[in-house]
Short mmCIF file of C-alpha atoms in Angstrom, two decimals:
data_model
loop_
_atom_site.label_atom_id
_atom_site.label_comp_id
_atom_site.label_asym_id
_atom_site.label_seq_id
_atom_site.Cartn_x
_atom_site.Cartn_y
_atom_site.Cartn_z
CA MET A 1310 -12.22 -3.16 -8.70
CA PRO A 1311 -12.15 -4.06 -5.00
CA LEU A 1312 -10.43 -1.62 -2.57
CA PHE A 1313 -8.01 -2.69 0.14
CA LEU A 1314 -6.44 -0.84 3.03
CA ILE A 1315 -2.99 -2.18 3.96
CA GLU A 1316 -1.16 -1.83 7.21
CA ARG A 1317 2.50 -2.24 6.83
CA ASN A 1318 5.00 -2.16 9.91
CA PHE A 1319 8.60 -1.42 9.44
CA ALA A 1320 11.47 -2.04 12.04
CA GLU A 1321 13.31 1.07 10.76
CA GLN A 1322 12.20 4.45 9.85
CA LEU A 1323 11.34 4.72 6.08
CA GLU A 1324 13.43 6.52 3.65
CA PHE A 1325 11.71 6.77 0.20
CA THR A 1326 13.96 7.20 -2.79
CA THR A 1327 12.92 7.73 -6.41
CA ASP A 1328 14.26 4.56 -7.35
CA SER A 1329 12.35 2.33 -4.77
CA VAL A 1330 9.12 4.21 -5.55
CA ARG A 1331 9.81 3.44 -9.32
CA GLU A 1332 10.50 -0.36 -8.56
CA VAL A 1333 7.35 -0.69 -6.50
CA THR A 1334 5.14 1.17 -9.13
CA GLU A 1335 6.64 -1.40 -11.82
CA ILE A 1336 5.86 -4.45 -9.70
CA ASN A 1337 2.38 -3.27 -8.95
CA GLN A 1338 1.57 -2.69 -12.81
CA GLU A 1339 3.02 -6.23 -13.64
CA ILE A 1340 0.54 -7.75 -10.84
CA GLY A 1341 -2.43 -5.59 -11.68
CA VAL A 1342 -2.51 -3.62 -8.29
CA HIS A 1343 -3.05 0.30 -8.25
CA TRP A 1344 -1.76 2.42 -5.35
CA LEU A 1345 -4.30 5.26 -4.72
CA PHE A 1346 -2.75 7.03 -1.47
CA SER A 1347 -0.77 6.39 1.60
CA PHE A 1348 -0.44 7.77 5.20
CA LEU A 1349 2.83 7.61 7.14
CA SER A 1350 2.76 7.30 10.97
CA SER A 1351 4.67 10.06 12.79
CA ASP A 1352 7.38 7.76 13.80
CA LYS A 1353 7.80 6.65 10.17
CA LYS A 1354 7.65 3.03 11.09
CA LYS A 1355 4.08 2.33 9.83
CA THR A 1356 2.13 3.04 6.66
CA TYR A 1357 -1.51 2.85 5.85
CA CYS A 1358 -2.18 2.38 2.09
CA LEU A 1359 -5.07 2.33 -0.02
CA TYR A 1360 -4.96 0.03 -3.30
CA GLU A 1361 -7.23 -1.22 -5.81
CA ALA A 1362 -6.53 -4.88 -6.64
CA PRO A 1363 -8.16 -7.95 -7.99
CA ASP A 1364 -7.97 -9.74 -4.61
CA PRO A 1365 -5.75 -9.79 -1.43
CA GLU A 1366 -3.32 -12.28 -2.89
CA ALA A 1367 -2.44 -9.87 -5.66
CA ILE A 1368 -1.57 -7.42 -2.79
CA ARG A 1369 0.45 -10.12 -1.11
CA GLU A 1370 2.40 -10.99 -4.18
CA ALA A 1371 3.40 -7.30 -4.92
CA ALA A 1372 4.50 -6.84 -1.41
CA ARG A 1373 6.55 -10.06 -1.34
CA ARG A 1374 8.18 -9.19 -4.94
CA ALA A 1375 8.99 -5.56 -3.63
CA GLY A 1376 10.43 -6.80 -0.36
CA VAL A 1377 7.76 -4.82 1.81
CA PRO A 1378 5.37 -6.04 4.63
CA ALA A 1379 1.68 -6.27 4.13
CA ASP A 1380 0.85 -7.06 7.81
CA VAL A 1381 -2.75 -6.46 7.75
CA ILE A 1382 -5.16 -6.31 4.45
CA ILE A 1383 -8.74 -5.34 4.87
CA GLU A 1384 -11.17 -4.88 2.04
CA VAL A 1385 -13.06 -1.84 2.18
CA ASP A 1386 -16.46 -0.83 0.70
CA GLN A 1387 -15.72 2.72 -0.26
CA ILE A 1388 -13.90 5.82 0.68
CA ASN A 1389 -15.96 9.06 0.76
CA PRO A 1390 -13.53 12.11 2.04
CA SER A 1391 -16.31 14.59 1.79
CA ALA A 1392 -18.22 12.72 4.57
CA PHE A 1393 -15.57 13.90 7.01
CA LEU A 1394 -15.94 17.57 6.05
#
């Protein structure tokens, strides 16, 4: 399945709750996208998330339904963390 890096910009600092994470996870499962991992900026207003998804439109739909931005979506070829060691 293709990999996508998503940049999300938030006006306010993010505060994650168990319920909000559960809701996003359920929406992702319904649409067929799979979150792999995320980075949160030091000001807590921006995230960079790696997802598996069939296409960018599935990511946009999941973001729309969850009420979160998907400001930039970039398809990436592969992630190899050991290449940075």
